Structures are given as C-alpha cells and as structure tokens.
XYZ file of C-alpha atoms in Angstrom:
695
model
C 102.379 117.724 80.748
C 100.363 116.932 83.463
C 96.861 118.829 84.520
C 95.135 118.417 87.812
C 92.030 116.250 87.672
C 90.754 115.981 90.983
C 88.257 116.888 93.735
C 90.885 115.999 96.300
C 90.807 119.148 98.254
C 87.228 119.136 98.515
C 87.342 115.878 100.669
C 86.260 117.514 104.035
C 82.665 117.680 102.464
C 82.342 113.898 103.001
C 82.568 113.539 106.546
C 80.771 116.324 108.517
C 77.421 115.378 107.060
C 75.239 114.778 104.319
C 74.172 118.241 104.492
C 73.340 120.057 101.411
C 71.588 123.477 100.418
C 68.134 121.360 100.182
C 65.978 124.834 100.424
C 62.969 123.072 102.054
C 65.210 121.728 104.706
C 66.883 125.237 105.134
C 63.415 126.942 105.176
C 62.456 124.201 108.230
C 65.557 124.708 110.285
C 64.801 128.660 109.957
C 61.054 128.362 110.923
C 62.360 126.122 113.837
C 64.986 128.406 114.772
C 62.085 131.399 114.917
C 59.939 129.934 116.959
C 62.615 128.938 119.583
C 63.919 132.322 119.600
C 60.147 133.889 120.139
C 59.770 131.254 123.225
C 62.935 132.416 124.646
C 61.856 136.154 124.523
C 58.816 135.360 126.371
C 60.006 132.913 128.950
C 62.475 135.341 129.915
C 64.659 133.628 132.907
C 62.536 130.915 133.114
C 63.918 129.656 129.282
C 64.879 126.124 129.850
C 68.829 125.777 129.096
C 67.849 122.914 127.269
C 66.667 125.050 124.329
C 69.532 127.147 124.001
C 71.168 123.669 123.307
C 68.576 123.221 120.534
C 69.070 126.545 119.290
C 73.048 126.166 118.924
C 72.598 122.705 116.913
C 70.141 124.404 114.423
C 72.441 127.364 114.134
C 75.074 124.586 113.180
C 73.103 123.130 111.086
C 72.130 126.113 109.306
C 76.065 126.604 108.888
C 76.566 123.345 107.334
C 73.622 123.868 104.890
C 75.958 126.896 103.007
C 79.134 125.073 103.247
C 79.092 124.596 99.661
C 77.242 127.481 98.140
C 77.960 130.657 100.237
C 80.747 130.765 102.505
C 79.874 133.968 104.121
C 76.600 133.160 105.287
C 78.087 130.042 106.643
C 80.756 131.433 108.599
C 77.981 133.731 109.955
C 76.307 131.091 111.397
C 79.078 129.148 112.745
C 79.746 132.334 114.769
C 76.256 132.556 116.096
C 76.638 128.976 117.033
C 80.015 129.525 118.820
C 78.785 132.466 120.541
C 75.512 130.988 122.116
C 77.426 127.692 123.013
C 80.425 129.710 124.966
C 77.532 131.338 126.751
C 75.782 128.207 128.118
C 78.841 126.287 128.391
C 77.822 124.118 125.661
C 81.343 122.346 124.837
C 79.848 120.136 122.074
C 78.371 123.057 120.300
C 81.571 124.861 120.896
C 83.237 121.897 119.071
C 80.807 122.057 116.287
C 81.182 125.610 115.395
C 84.982 125.251 115.154
C 84.521 122.306 112.872
C 82.178 124.421 110.553
C 84.940 127.321 110.654
C 87.376 124.969 109.664
C 85.318 123.422 106.727
C 84.455 126.775 105.391
C 88.471 127.919 105.579
C 89.172 124.752 104.082
C 86.754 125.181 101.133
C 88.363 128.819 100.482
C 91.427 126.840 100.228
C 92.783 128.344 103.844
C 94.941 125.361 104.884
C 96.477 126.895 107.974
C 93.459 128.714 109.183
C 91.440 125.380 108.673
C 93.749 123.572 110.412
C 93.910 125.926 113.456
C 90.292 125.439 113.613
C 89.936 121.491 113.227
C 92.568 121.160 116.189
C 90.497 123.363 118.407
C 87.571 121.281 117.375
C 89.665 118.125 118.175
C 90.827 119.503 121.778
C 87.358 119.460 122.705
C 85.743 116.733 121.292
C 88.855 114.346 122.748
C 88.002 116.739 126.227
C 84.449 115.166 125.994
C 84.824 111.830 124.329
C 82.842 112.631 121.492
C 83.643 109.992 119.118
C 81.582 110.969 115.996
C 83.490 114.497 116.602
C 87.253 113.107 117.280
C 86.884 110.764 114.043
C 85.446 113.951 112.147
C 88.547 115.926 112.784
C 91.072 113.105 112.304
C 89.610 113.163 109.004
C 89.331 116.891 108.442
C 92.835 117.135 109.675
C 93.932 114.653 107.459
C 92.306 116.728 104.434
C 94.707 119.496 105.086
C 97.502 117.421 105.168
C 96.882 115.645 101.847
C 96.372 119.196 100.514
C 100.115 120.559 101.908
C 101.057 116.712 100.180
C 101.921 115.586 103.808
C 100.966 112.021 102.659
C 102.201 109.923 105.684
C 100.358 111.941 107.980
C 97.514 112.473 106.262
C 97.208 108.680 105.878
C 97.594 108.674 109.808
C 94.690 110.930 110.552
C 92.678 109.278 107.744
C 93.334 105.543 109.423
C 92.615 106.886 112.890
C 89.260 108.252 111.830
C 87.946 105.309 109.622
C 88.970 102.959 113.070
C 86.121 105.060 114.814
C 83.874 105.387 112.051
C 83.964 101.315 112.144
C 83.758 101.080 115.748
C 80.676 103.582 116.014
C 78.921 102.017 112.904
C 79.287 105.425 111.147
C 78.763 104.072 107.450
C 78.941 107.531 106.172
C 82.195 108.242 107.668
C 83.784 104.682 107.050
C 83.096 105.566 103.239
C 84.261 108.995 102.943
C 87.345 107.684 104.805
C 88.145 104.925 102.269
C 87.677 107.379 99.450
C 90.122 109.612 101.217
C 92.932 106.749 101.784
C 92.077 105.781 97.981
C 92.923 109.534 96.799
C 96.465 108.846 98.786
C 97.122 105.709 96.986
C 96.136 107.202 93.802
C 98.845 110.145 94.302
C 101.080 107.269 95.087
C 101.038 105.534 91.909
C 99.053 102.402 93.591
C 96.158 102.909 91.433
C 94.634 99.500 91.949
C 94.411 99.736 95.589
C 93.215 103.716 95.003
C 90.349 102.221 92.653
C 89.413 99.399 94.620
C 89.144 101.960 97.910
C 86.862 104.262 95.667
C 84.526 101.167 94.971
C 84.520 99.976 98.524
C 83.384 103.631 99.011
C 80.710 103.513 96.446
C 79.195 100.509 97.377
C 78.703 102.160 100.953
C 77.065 105.351 99.390
C 74.760 103.239 97.281
C 73.669 101.242 100.066
C 72.888 104.267 102.114
C 71.682 106.167 99.060
C 73.910 109.324 99.440
C 73.949 111.211 96.660
C 77.060 113.450 97.401
C 79.294 110.242 98.243
C 78.360 109.007 95.016
C 79.005 111.566 93.087
C 82.499 112.007 94.909
C 83.336 108.342 94.203
C 82.302 108.243 90.474
C 84.806 111.784 90.259
C 87.764 109.720 91.869
C 87.003 106.979 89.609
C 87.136 108.951 86.653
C 90.366 110.154 87.581
C 91.958 107.072 87.981
C 90.621 106.094 84.552
C 91.802 109.279 83.165
C 95.260 108.981 84.420
C 95.151 105.332 82.874
C 94.519 106.849 79.447
C 91.088 105.539 79.690
C 89.046 108.777 78.529
C 86.119 107.270 77.373
C 85.415 105.666 81.473
C 86.776 108.686 82.355
C 84.248 110.762 80.815
C 81.464 108.682 81.640
C 82.200 108.395 84.989
C 82.757 112.367 85.314
C 79.110 112.881 83.921
C 77.594 110.924 86.198
C 79.375 112.530 89.432
C 78.171 115.773 87.757
C 74.711 114.685 87.628
C 74.693 113.669 91.383
C 76.304 117.191 91.956
C 73.691 119.202 90.221
C 70.596 117.777 91.750
C 72.107 118.829 95.306
C 72.881 122.214 94.160
C 76.784 121.690 95.585
C 78.761 124.346 93.658
C 82.227 123.822 94.405
C 81.812 120.214 93.108
C 79.779 121.092 90.155
C 82.943 123.476 89.593
C 84.952 120.709 89.936
C 83.376 118.582 87.649
C 83.564 121.246 84.918
C 87.339 121.285 85.807
C 87.497 117.488 85.509
C 85.623 117.599 82.155
C 87.832 120.324 80.374
C 90.942 117.935 81.085
C 89.312 114.983 79.565
C 88.466 117.083 76.780
C 91.941 118.423 76.509
C 93.277 115.035 76.225
C 90.834 114.229 73.180
C 92.205 117.352 71.118
C 88.739 118.940 71.742
C 90.287 122.290 73.005
C 87.424 124.429 72.585
C 84.771 122.199 74.982
C 87.917 121.951 77.571
C 88.194 125.902 77.658
C 84.584 126.237 78.039
C 84.679 123.686 81.130
C 87.337 125.408 82.637
C 86.337 129.004 82.361
C 83.062 127.772 83.828
C 84.866 126.325 86.770
C 86.960 129.560 87.359
C 84.184 131.337 87.607
C 82.239 129.466 90.313
C 85.670 129.355 92.078
C 85.992 132.950 92.033
C 82.719 133.336 93.427
C 83.444 130.869 96.266
C 86.674 132.569 96.986
C 88.191 128.989 96.737
C 92.080 129.932 96.097
C 93.151 126.137 95.385
C 90.317 125.727 92.481
C 91.311 128.870 91.092
C 94.764 127.768 91.025
C 94.141 124.686 89.216
C 91.689 126.158 86.769
C 94.628 128.663 86.011
C 96.782 125.898 85.510
C 94.355 123.761 83.197
C 93.746 126.716 80.962
C 97.501 127.345 80.445
C 97.849 123.485 79.874
C 95.394 123.930 76.775
C 96.616 127.397 75.509
C 100.423 125.284 75.219
C 98.503 122.692 73.433
C 97.317 125.314 71.013
C 100.552 126.719 70.552
C 99.861 129.913 72.664
C 102.806 129.527 74.876
C 103.357 133.280 76.315
C 99.322 132.720 76.919
C 100.104 129.672 78.971
C 102.955 130.807 80.902
C 100.953 133.515 82.370
C 98.033 131.179 83.308
C 100.935 129.339 84.936
C 102.408 131.600 87.298
C 98.879 132.862 88.173
C 98.356 129.167 89.613
C 102.096 129.162 91.172
C 101.514 132.281 92.758
C 98.158 130.861 94.732
C 99.983 127.516 95.473
C 102.737 129.064 97.091
C 100.618 131.322 98.987
C 98.322 128.461 100.392
C 101.674 126.178 100.859
C 100.153 123.091 98.450
C 103.542 121.182 97.729
C 102.086 119.419 95.019
C 100.561 122.293 93.118
C 103.843 123.846 93.381
C 105.767 121.124 91.563
C 102.807 120.949 88.993
C 103.398 124.586 88.380
C 107.136 124.153 88.251
C 107.066 121.047 85.532
C 104.496 123.067 83.562
C 106.534 125.824 83.463
C 109.647 124.314 82.688
C 107.996 122.128 79.948
C 106.557 125.671 78.716
C 110.197 127.202 78.402
C 111.488 124.497 76.824
C 109.000 124.682 73.443
C 110.208 128.563 73.550
C 113.886 127.793 73.636
C 114.680 128.890 77.154
C 116.681 126.089 78.297
C 118.743 127.508 81.256
C 115.379 128.740 83.009
C 113.367 125.719 82.169
C 116.104 123.638 83.614
C 115.954 125.326 86.914
C 112.071 125.000 87.388
C 111.791 121.398 85.947
C 114.788 120.752 88.794
C 112.663 122.096 91.408
C 109.567 120.517 90.408
C 111.383 117.328 90.655
C 112.587 117.777 94.079
C 109.440 118.519 95.253
C 107.711 115.672 93.714
C 110.417 113.384 95.589
C 109.992 114.895 98.720
C 106.313 114.341 98.646
C 106.570 111.112 96.822
C 104.177 111.942 94.229
C 104.863 109.309 91.508
C 103.164 110.910 88.647
C 104.883 114.347 88.590
C 108.334 112.361 89.427
C 107.608 110.637 85.961
C 106.635 113.856 84.324
C 109.579 115.586 85.307
C 111.996 113.026 84.002
C 110.170 113.217 80.977
C 110.577 117.077 80.837
C 114.506 116.802 81.744
C 114.851 114.194 78.859
C 113.201 116.534 76.588
C 115.507 119.670 77.782
C 118.453 117.650 77.337
C 117.843 116.252 73.720
C 116.941 120.257 72.873
C 120.440 120.988 74.048
C 122.297 117.865 72.433
C 122.883 116.250 75.598
C 121.814 112.969 74.307
C 123.718 110.865 76.721
C 122.089 112.619 79.587
C 118.713 112.600 77.597
C 118.550 108.960 77.518
C 119.212 108.298 81.256
C 116.346 110.616 82.157
C 114.509 109.008 79.233
C 115.021 105.723 81.201
C 113.913 106.942 84.345
C 110.745 108.262 82.909
C 109.423 104.834 81.510
C 110.600 103.349 84.929
C 108.243 105.554 86.364
C 105.546 105.575 83.790
C 105.896 101.032 83.835
C 105.294 101.414 87.476
C 102.292 103.187 86.864
C 100.582 101.469 83.839
C 101.688 97.543 83.522
C 99.869 95.062 82.967
C 99.352 93.741 86.244
C 98.067 96.976 87.352
C 95.545 96.920 84.609
C 94.132 93.751 85.172
C 94.022 94.649 88.975
C 91.584 97.897 87.911
C 89.598 95.604 85.513
C 88.864 93.090 88.260
C 87.937 95.939 90.821
C 85.264 97.145 88.238
C 83.969 93.347 88.029
C 83.647 93.224 91.218
C 81.754 96.282 92.004
C 79.524 95.283 89.257
C 79.053 91.839 90.627
C 78.399 93.237 94.225
C 75.766 95.175 92.772
C 73.966 92.998 90.811
C 74.184 90.537 94.026
C 72.923 93.200 96.304
C 69.821 93.750 93.863
C 69.129 90.072 93.611
C 69.249 89.685 97.266
C 66.802 92.570 97.917
C 64.252 91.366 95.185
C 64.686 87.838 97.165
C 64.043 89.052 100.572
C 61.170 91.028 99.339
C 59.731 87.803 98.121
C 60.568 86.009 101.382
C 58.452 88.662 103.213
C 55.414 88.358 100.740
C 55.700 84.756 100.823
C 56.019 84.899 104.642
C 53.084 87.100 105.228
C 50.963 85.100 103.350
C 51.823 82.074 105.716
C 51.411 83.784 108.887
C 47.978 84.759 107.309
C 46.859 81.230 106.633
C 48.206 80.432 110.328
C 46.092 83.178 111.773
C 43.064 81.822 109.825
C 43.721 78.271 110.726
C 44.401 78.759 114.558
C 41.935 82.109 115.067
C 40.304 81.270 118.087
C 40.255 84.069 120.362
C 41.979 82.760 123.414
C 44.859 81.139 121.196
C 45.113 84.144 119.229
C 46.086 86.178 123.061
C 48.474 83.321 124.489
C 50.386 84.034 121.131
C 50.537 87.526 121.779
C 51.747 87.059 125.375
C 54.484 84.673 124.215
C 55.294 86.930 121.441
C 55.525 89.819 123.861
C 58.086 87.539 126.270
C 59.908 86.714 123.391
C 60.651 90.186 122.086
C 61.523 91.509 125.677
C 63.763 89.075 125.719
C 65.388 89.352 122.538
C 65.973 92.885 123.142
C 67.610 92.205 126.521
C 69.980 89.625 124.889
C 70.571 91.804 122.016
C 71.598 94.851 124.999
C 73.655 92.435 126.620
C 75.595 91.433 123.624
C 76.136 95.202 122.311
C 77.653 95.548 126.183
C 79.846 92.407 125.520
C 80.979 93.679 122.308
C 81.947 97.244 123.451
C 83.761 95.415 126.577
C 85.790 92.942 124.099
C 86.565 95.911 122.028
C 88.251 97.849 124.687
C 90.694 95.055 125.235
C 91.280 93.210 121.594
C 91.780 94.571 118.605
C 88.439 94.776 116.623
C 89.840 92.459 113.823
C 91.046 89.563 116.647
C 87.394 90.290 118.609
C 85.716 89.294 115.065
C 87.529 86.324 114.933
C 87.364 85.053 118.679
C 83.418 85.746 118.060
C 82.977 83.600 114.979
C 85.334 80.636 115.878
C 85.986 80.907 119.515
C 89.307 81.387 119.584
C 92.134 83.466 117.279
C 95.183 81.964 116.274
C 98.517 84.037 116.271
C 99.827 85.488 113.444
C 103.538 86.197 112.361
C 103.731 90.157 111.706
C 107.310 90.364 109.324
C 107.732 94.352 109.966
C 106.157 95.983 112.990
C 107.423 98.958 115.223
C 107.192 98.708 118.934
C 107.406 101.196 121.449
C 108.599 101.040 125.335
C 108.046 103.822 127.836
C 109.410 103.902 131.480
C 109.419 106.496 134.062
C 112.829 107.534 135.671
C 113.395 106.610 139.550
C 109.427 105.437 139.430
C 109.889 103.644 142.919
C 111.723 106.259 144.545
C 109.218 109.068 143.660
C 106.059 106.472 144.064
C 107.419 106.260 147.919
C 106.967 110.017 148.210
C 103.079 110.385 146.720
C 100.320 109.108 148.574
C 98.273 106.565 146.550
C 95.698 108.614 145.352
C 97.923 111.015 144.345
C 100.180 108.280 142.335
C 97.091 106.710 140.331
C 95.916 110.061 139.626
C 99.312 110.809 138.038
C 99.645 107.684 136.404
C 96.214 107.896 135.103
C 96.580 111.006 133.481
C 99.706 110.000 131.643
C 98.303 106.689 130.545
C 95.244 108.295 129.282
C 97.117 110.827 127.387
C 99.403 108.431 126.009
C 96.214 106.349 124.760
C 94.623 109.531 122.813
C 97.993 109.913 121.169
C 98.594 106.296 119.874
C 94.995 106.267 118.599
C 95.668 109.520 116.571
C 98.437 107.683 115.110
C 96.711 104.360 114.631
C 98.949 102.532 117.072
C 97.706 99.311 118.925
C 98.187 99.722 122.079
C 99.365 96.244 123.815
C 99.750 96.360 127.725
C 100.801 98.431 130.611
C 102.937 96.864 133.305
C 103.402 99.048 136.290
C 104.966 102.323 134.852
C 105.567 100.749 131.737
C 103.685 101.566 128.493
C 103.757 99.274 125.743
C 102.534 99.493 122.054
C 102.943 98.719 118.096
C 102.318 100.058 114.821
C 102.012 97.928 112.115
C 99.538 95.509 113.552
C 96.600 93.998 113.550
C 96.393 95.686 110.443
C 99.577 95.843 108.259
C 100.348 99.361 106.984
C 103.587 100.820 105.513
C 103.430 104.004 107.668
C 103.783 102.212 111.100
C 107.759 103.550 111.864
C 106.308 107.072 111.082
C 103.288 106.869 113.227
C 105.429 105.349 116.155
C 108.017 107.884 115.908
C 105.810 110.745 115.855
C 103.655 109.505 118.811
C 106.805 108.623 120.621
C 107.800 112.889 120.277
C 104.302 113.795 121.546
C 104.616 111.659 124.220
C 107.985 113.053 124.934
C 106.866 116.480 124.832
C 103.582 115.672 127.037
C 105.725 114.691 129.739
C 108.178 117.659 129.344
C 105.145 120.425 129.416
C 103.517 118.368 132.210
C 107.030 118.377 134.203
C 107.571 122.285 134.130
C 103.634 122.430 135.243
C 104.347 120.697 137.984
C 107.597 121.730 139.328
C 106.369 125.525 139.032
C 104.156 124.268 141.548
C 106.492 122.753 143.955
C 104.974 119.097 142.915
C 107.317 116.019 142.037
C 107.406 115.341 138.383
C 107.865 112.075 136.480
C 110.586 112.126 133.728
C 110.452 109.795 130.807
C 112.147 107.383 128.948
C 111.266 106.039 125.165
C 112.644 103.275 123.140
C 111.816 101.911 119.655
C 112.716 99.010 117.552
C 111.666 97.986 114.073
C 111.273 94.311 113.786
C 109.529 90.755 113.204
C 106.930 89.977 116.008
C 104.198 87.055 116.742
C 101.107 88.742 118.049
C 97.887 86.844 119.675
C 95.685 86.151 122.640
C 97.357 84.548 125.667
C 94.931 83.049 128.390
C 91.222 81.301 128.537
C 89.533 83.230 131.046
C 90.557 87.100 130.894
C 91.660 87.556 127.219
C 94.768 89.341 126.207
C 96.009 90.342 123.134
C 100.197 90.356 123.635
C 103.121 90.216 121.096
C 106.344 88.481 121.358
C 109.826 88.240 120.102
C 113.268 89.868 120.017
C 111.900 92.912 118.573
C 109.889 93.727 121.711
C 113.244 92.561 124.016
C 115.374 94.944 121.667
C 112.501 97.576 122.115
C 113.111 97.157 126.123
C 116.671 97.695 125.272
C 116.139 100.622 123.631
C 114.225 102.322 125.949
C 116.654 101.082 129.138
C 119.344 102.268 127.537
C 117.855 105.750 126.546
C 118.520 109.273 128.776
C 115.388 110.985 130.671
C 113.273 113.068 128.207
C 114.574 111.636 124.891
C 113.313 108.819 122.154
C 115.860 106.344 121.737
C 115.539 104.300 118.638
C 117.398 101.322 116.974
C 119.506 101.266 113.393
C 116.603 99.626 111.940
C 113.907 102.045 112.710
C 116.087 105.042 111.820
C 116.723 103.758 108.174
C 112.976 103.735 107.824
C 112.339 107.206 109.158
C 115.318 109.125 108.352
C 113.955 111.355 105.511
C 111.257 112.518 107.721
C 112.853 113.071 111.294
C 115.946 114.757 112.512
C 118.184 112.387 114.296
C 121.641 112.336 116.189
C 123.698 109.278 116.244
C 124.752 107.923 119.301
C 127.319 105.331 118.260
C 127.086 101.324 118.828
C 126.114 101.061 122.332
C 126.226 97.968 124.706
C 122.405 96.899 125.302
C 121.834 93.694 127.854
C 122.054 90.196 126.288
C 122.212 92.140 122.788
C 125.701 93.345 122.180
C 126.303 96.465 120.609
C 123.651 98.255 118.715
C 123.304 101.375 116.684
C 121.551 103.687 118.501
C 119.825 107.559 117.574
C 118.040 109.894 119.531
C 114.858 111.507 117.625
C 115.423 115.522 117.786
C 111.908 116.106 115.697
C 110.341 116.314 112.253
C 112.709 117.708 109.735
C-alpha cells in the first residue's frame, strides 16, 4: 500500500517571502511598530499618511513571521493590516492582508477559504499592476489546485507565476516555481523531470542562501528517491531537510519531516521508529489545526498498523483520514484512503466491500491522472481477484499494474535520475571553484592596482585618474539604465526566449512547432457599432477589452501574438513547449466569453451600446518567428492559423467554437456540444463544437 510522503500541501510557504520566526527580527518589528504608533498618538491630525503605510507593512510582516508557528497570532496581525489599509486606502496593504489570510487558511488545510482570499488578493494586485504580488497569488492558487488534485489548473498557475518571477528577477520565486512544477511532474509519474526541477530549485536556493527553500528541495528530492525505492538516499535527504527546518523553527515543516521519516522507516520494516515519527508529526499538526497534515498522519499510522497485522486498528485510522480528506476536498487523499481501506478489507476477506473501495479509488486516480495511485489500485484489484479465484481477471489487472509500475521504474528513468544528481554535484563544485577563482582574481587585481598607484602616485595624475573614473562610472550607469529600459521594451513586444536569442545573435531563427493551440476573437458588427461611437469611446472600450484579454491569457500562460483592428490573436504551446496548451487556451476562451457577456449586461443596463464576441480555436502545427528588420514583430504562420480564423468566422456570437482536433485534446475536461460538419471557407467541411463549460 502507498503512503503519503510529501510536503506538497505546504508549497505556499515558498513563494511569499523568506520570513521565519526569528525572534530577534520579530522583536525588531514590534519595537518599530510601537515607535510609529507612539508618534502617531502624539502627532494627532498632523501625522503623515506615509507612516500609516509603514505601520501596515510592519503588521503584515509580523503576520508572515507567525505563518508557520502561531496561526491565531498571524491572523490577528493580518486583520489589523487589512483594517488599517482599508482605512487609509492602501491597496497594496489590502492585497497583502488577503494574501496572508490565504496562507494561514492554506496551512490549516482549508483550501476553499484560502482560494477565496488568494483570488481577492490577485484582483487587487492586478488592479495596481503589482507584479510580485500577482506572481505570488498565481503560485498560491496553483497550490490550492494542486491540493485538489487539479493538476492542469495547478500547472497553468505555476507557469504564469514562474514567467513573472523570471521577468522581475525574483530568484526565490523562480526557485519556488521550479519546486512546485517538479511536484506536479512527480505526481504524474515523471520522476526524471520532477527531480530535474527540484535540483534546479535547490541550486538557486543555495545561491541565495535560503535555508527554508533548501530544506524544501531536499525534502522533495527525498520523496522521489523514496518512490524509486532508494530508501538510503531518501533518509539522507530527509534528515538534511529536517536540519534546515529545525534551524529556522518552522513547525509545519518539522512535522512533515517527522511524517516522511516515519514513512521511510516503515518501508525498512522499522515499525516502532516509524510510529514514533508519525505520532510526533500528528501532535504538531493537531496543535496547528492543520487538517491535511492530520489526515496524512492518520493514514500513515494506519499503514504501519496494517503492516503489523492490526487490521481493525489500521481501518480506524484510514477512515479518520478519509473523513478529513472528503471535508477539505482533497481528491488525491480520498483516492489514497479508498485504496488503503480496500487493501485492508482484502486482508480481512471482506471482498465485496473491498471491491467497492478499490474501484472508487481507481476511478478518482484516473480522473486526476495520478499514475502512482492508478498502479496501486490495479495491484489491489489483482490481489482481490486472486483471493476470489478470478484468476483470469487477476492476470489482466496484474498486467496493468506491471505496465504502470514499469512506466515509473524503468532503466531510462533511473539513468536520468542519476544524471540529474551528477549534474547538480558538478554545478555545485563548479560554482565553488568559480567563487574561489574570483576571490584569487580579486586579490591579484588589488595588488596590481596597488603597484600602479605606487608607480604613478603623483597627486595631479591621481586627480585626473579619479576624474576620468567618475566620468566612466556616470556613463556606465547611464548605459546600464538605457539597456534596462531597452530590455523592458523588447520584452513587451517579444517572448523572453526570442528576445534573448535576438540580443545574443542579432537575429532569431523561425521555429516549427508541431502542436500548438491558436485562438482568434472578433467582435460582431464592429464596423457598424464603431460608426455609432465617438472615437475616444471606441478606443477606450477596445482598450478595456484587450487589456482584460491580456490579463486572462497571461494568467493561463498563453503567448499574445497580435491585434489587428478588433481581432485578437494568441497561441498556447509556444515559444516554450508544454502539454497543457489546449486546456490553457480553452479555459482562457471561456473567461474571455464570460467577461464580454458580463460587460454587455452592464452597458445595456446603462442604455449603452455593447460588443458581442466570437471565439474560434484550432490545434495543429505552426511556424513562429520574427518578421521585419526595423519594428520587430513575433508572428505565426501556417494552415493552423487559417483554420483557427475559420473557427472564429463560423462561430455564433457569445460562443467558443473549436475544431475536432482541439476537442479530442480537451473533451475529458470540458462540456462540449457537437455542431456537426460545417463548411468553412476554402477548408471544406470541418467537425465543430461549442464549448459549454468545465466538466
């Protein structure tokens, strides 16, 4: 039977800040708060508003300091932050307060409440264009979807967050994004990619000397080794993670380390050590009122009881965990509990009940795409059939178990895991060697400069040298500022990967993409409506719509290509390849459709003219690259683009129209209505579907 061995539900701690409960830092914040509040009392009406924003920021930082140790105190400070920020109209403070409230609820395992707070924070940060806050919210929302086993939505939010982190140079955020994406890959059974992302994250955390992040990466590396059956490496990495968390005093993560150590000891047959660690974890989780952590501990205690032959005791623990998983809407946890309950009932020869639970677990595991749990379900079904004498069916289920097991444990995957470890060790040694060489170079340069000064140490000459040095540094700063500005402008019109290639080579090669999803939008009767509006009204409305479209596609990790008049073109799956582009684009299309419908109702209520939109989507190959030599433009070409345009022109207002190729990719996630084969200009008859909503 499988047990949970992860810290995944704590991922939200990574992207907010590097705060931990360092008592000296907390004392410093509280002293500064008292000084500002005392000054405010003395000043009365003359108190500067700017100081109120400082107080709000300190209150928020104090809240963050208690995220991992005292949720009640953290929430108290968050409420104070919110009250003051609303009083003075400080939007960033309001957003930060909601974000903190989301973290606190997330740490308690209340996913739905956390998601509500994160979305409130995101709306405010987008309104004030606060990129760091926007990226943090995307990442946090991704964590919630991960906890609900909604991996496509989680990945979309993680990629959106990582893109912004890279844009703003937030190394901590980028490393957190790698960690989160790596854990999605792990749950999908892609261990080599999962380990690769964890090592990429660890490399950055070491570089910026972030202990919390290093502990987290080591923990997740331990998880992958555990799943591969390499318990020696798993134990080694887990103890390294625990050491970091004990240094910074992070209670939730200390509890999770105990949980994970218990799991490793159970696999090694060291049951007393395993139970000792699981009960230590449960005690902390109960203190923190962390529901998911409690459920995990119940489950894992049940696993050890089961291994010891205490089947009634194990069953009691499994049902306690299941109750919480159902309460917080954790599908992966529910599937895991069903599997473990089913396996337990097989041992007790209660085959009818066992069959119901195992099949329920398999159904949910397939729904969320969790390869590990699917494997366990088939193994349990094979055992159940064999116990009942259904040997033919047992063989079929066993073959499926072997198939899923081999997809996780094969020679190629093992080789890639070893390569990832070797690459990290090499990078680490190279980094140390580089730092030592830079230190030697600095000493040598200093000695050389000293000799030059002695040789040329005339006062007049020295003054001239200083003068030229001053001019040099002023000019260098101007050049650096200009370069930064030009880089920002370039990234505003080109994807970051293409922009980097352009800067390095002076040109960017066109690339063939075999599978991308293209979206076209167009407003119905735009020409007639534009004649009835004043020019400034028309431009303002188009700006409002396209700005909202930009925000939506950014959130879903989609690349904007261009706008032509009232037409809007974007594509998913380029310039960075991904496997979720069809989901991303269709989800964004539904948001765009709903946005325009809402806008239409609002404007009609005021007696104003409103737009209606058509959206067309098609999936297929394209060529993408830069056109022009003066004003660069990143564009896409190919029959896929033309077909997407036909999907839009064949659409009815207020609908999203997709082709058969897109439908085949998204049919398990979205409710669609088949329109039949419809004639498209210069294309002949094409299967078309209206997307009605998410399943």
